Amino acid sequence: MITESVILRVHPGREAEYEAAFREASPIIARQRGCLTHSLKRGIEDPSTYLLTVEWESLEDHETGFRGSADYQEWRRLLHPFYVELPPVPHYSEVDLAG
């Protein structure tokens, strides 16, 4: 399993509009092959920032599958206009703490 975790900076004053657009976009990512779950959290200290976390079965499901799909173009259309800038999108794998 791979975790995509990204901090998104939304133009101040557009947070409610962004959240409405994300609600519309949420089913797009949820139906992607390999998408296990996703969540969006809003910053407390800086309410114009959001933490998007997506659990994927594999890196390829995100990078090739979703990003190469027509659904991704719709995702971009709905959400990217709200971002101050496009952030890096890092991926993480679980560390075995028992080993």
Short mmCIF file of C-alpha atoms in Angstrom, two decimals:
data_model
loop_
_atom_site.label_atom_id
_atom_site.label_comp_id
_atom_site.label_asym_id
_atom_site.label_seq_id
_atom_site.Cartn_x
_atom_site.Cartn_y
_atom_site.Cartn_z
CA MET A 1 0.00 0.00 0.00
CA ILE A 2 1.16 3.53 -0.84
CA THR A 3 0.09 6.75 0.86
CA GLU A 4 -0.11 9.95 -1.12
CA SER A 5 0.03 12.91 1.25
CA VAL A 6 -0.03 16.48 -0.02
CA ILE A 7 -0.54 19.92 1.49
CA LEU A 8 -2.71 22.09 -0.74
CA ARG A 9 -2.78 25.89 -0.45
CA VAL A 10 -6.08 27.37 -1.59
CA HIS A 11 -6.55 31.03 -2.48
CA PRO A 12 -7.73 32.75 0.73
CA GLY A 13 -11.44 33.50 0.71
CA ARG A 14 -12.24 30.58 -1.61
CA GLU A 15 -12.25 27.80 0.99
CA ALA A 16 -16.02 27.15 0.97
CA GLU A 17 -16.04 27.10 -2.83
CA TYR A 18 -13.08 24.70 -2.83
CA GLU A 19 -14.74 22.37 -0.35
CA ALA A 20 -17.88 22.27 -2.50
CA ALA A 21 -15.76 21.48 -5.57
CA PHE A 22 -13.92 18.77 -3.65
CA ARG A 23 -17.23 17.17 -2.66
CA GLU A 24 -18.06 17.03 -6.36
CA ALA A 25 -14.62 15.64 -7.23
CA SER A 26 -14.48 13.10 -4.40
CA PRO A 27 -16.34 10.32 -6.27
CA ILE A 28 -13.90 10.68 -9.17
CA ILE A 29 -10.93 9.55 -7.11
CA ALA A 30 -12.95 7.06 -5.09
CA ARG A 31 -13.82 5.05 -8.21
CA GLN A 32 -10.24 4.75 -9.45
CA ARG A 33 -8.62 1.33 -9.65
CA GLY A 34 -6.40 0.90 -6.62
CA CYS A 35 -7.83 3.79 -4.59
CA LEU A 36 -8.55 2.36 -1.16
CA THR A 37 -9.57 5.51 0.71
CA HIS A 38 -9.07 9.26 0.71
CA SER A 39 -9.58 12.16 3.09
CA LEU A 40 -9.34 15.92 3.12
CA LYS A 41 -8.50 17.85 6.28
CA ARG A 42 -8.51 21.63 6.71
CA GLY A 43 -5.74 23.46 8.53
CA ILE A 44 -6.53 24.91 11.92
CA GLU A 45 -3.74 27.47 12.15
CA ASP A 46 -4.02 28.30 8.45
CA PRO A 47 -7.56 27.58 7.20
CA SER A 48 -6.48 28.12 3.59
CA THR A 49 -4.40 24.93 3.71
CA TYR A 50 -5.67 21.39 3.31
CA LEU A 51 -4.11 17.98 3.78
CA LEU A 52 -5.16 15.46 1.14
CA THR A 53 -4.34 11.83 1.93
CA VAL A 54 -5.03 9.00 -0.50
CA GLU A 55 -4.28 5.33 0.10
CA TRP A 56 -3.41 3.48 -3.12
CA GLU A 57 -2.76 -0.20 -3.70
CA SER A 58 0.31 0.74 -5.76
CA LEU A 59 2.23 3.77 -7.00
CA GLU A 60 1.26 2.83 -10.56
CA ASP A 61 -2.44 3.04 -9.69
CA HIS A 62 -1.93 6.72 -8.92
CA GLU A 63 0.84 7.81 -11.28
CA THR A 64 -0.16 5.86 -14.39
CA GLY A 65 -3.77 4.80 -13.81
CA PHE A 66 -5.41 7.89 -12.33
CA ARG A 67 -3.10 10.56 -13.74
CA GLY A 68 -3.34 9.02 -17.20
CA SER A 69 -7.14 8.91 -17.18
CA ALA A 70 -9.90 11.15 -18.50
CA ASP A 71 -11.16 11.27 -14.90
CA TYR A 72 -7.95 13.04 -13.90
CA GLN A 73 -8.67 15.78 -16.43
CA GLU A 74 -12.05 16.34 -14.77
CA TRP A 75 -10.38 16.30 -11.31
CA ARG A 76 -7.94 18.97 -12.51
CA ARG A 77 -10.73 21.07 -14.02
CA LEU A 78 -12.67 21.03 -10.76
CA LEU A 79 -9.84 21.57 -8.28
CA HIS A 80 -6.67 23.04 -9.74
CA PRO A 81 -8.02 26.59 -10.23
CA PHE A 82 -8.24 26.95 -6.44
CA TYR A 83 -4.56 26.25 -5.74
CA VAL A 84 -2.10 29.06 -5.10
CA GLU A 85 0.51 26.78 -6.69
CA LEU A 86 0.73 23.11 -7.56
CA PRO A 87 2.59 21.38 -4.72
CA PRO A 88 4.84 18.35 -4.89
CA VAL A 89 2.89 15.11 -4.43
CA PRO A 90 5.03 12.72 -2.39
CA HIS A 91 4.26 9.06 -1.78
CA TYR A 92 5.08 6.98 1.30
CA SER A 93 5.28 3.30 2.13
CA GLU A 94 4.80 1.70 5.54
CA VAL A 95 7.84 1.15 7.74
CA ASP A 96 7.91 -2.20 9.50
CA LEU A 97 8.27 -1.19 13.14
CA ALA A 98 8.16 -4.77 14.42
CA GLY A 99 11.20 -5.88 12.45
#
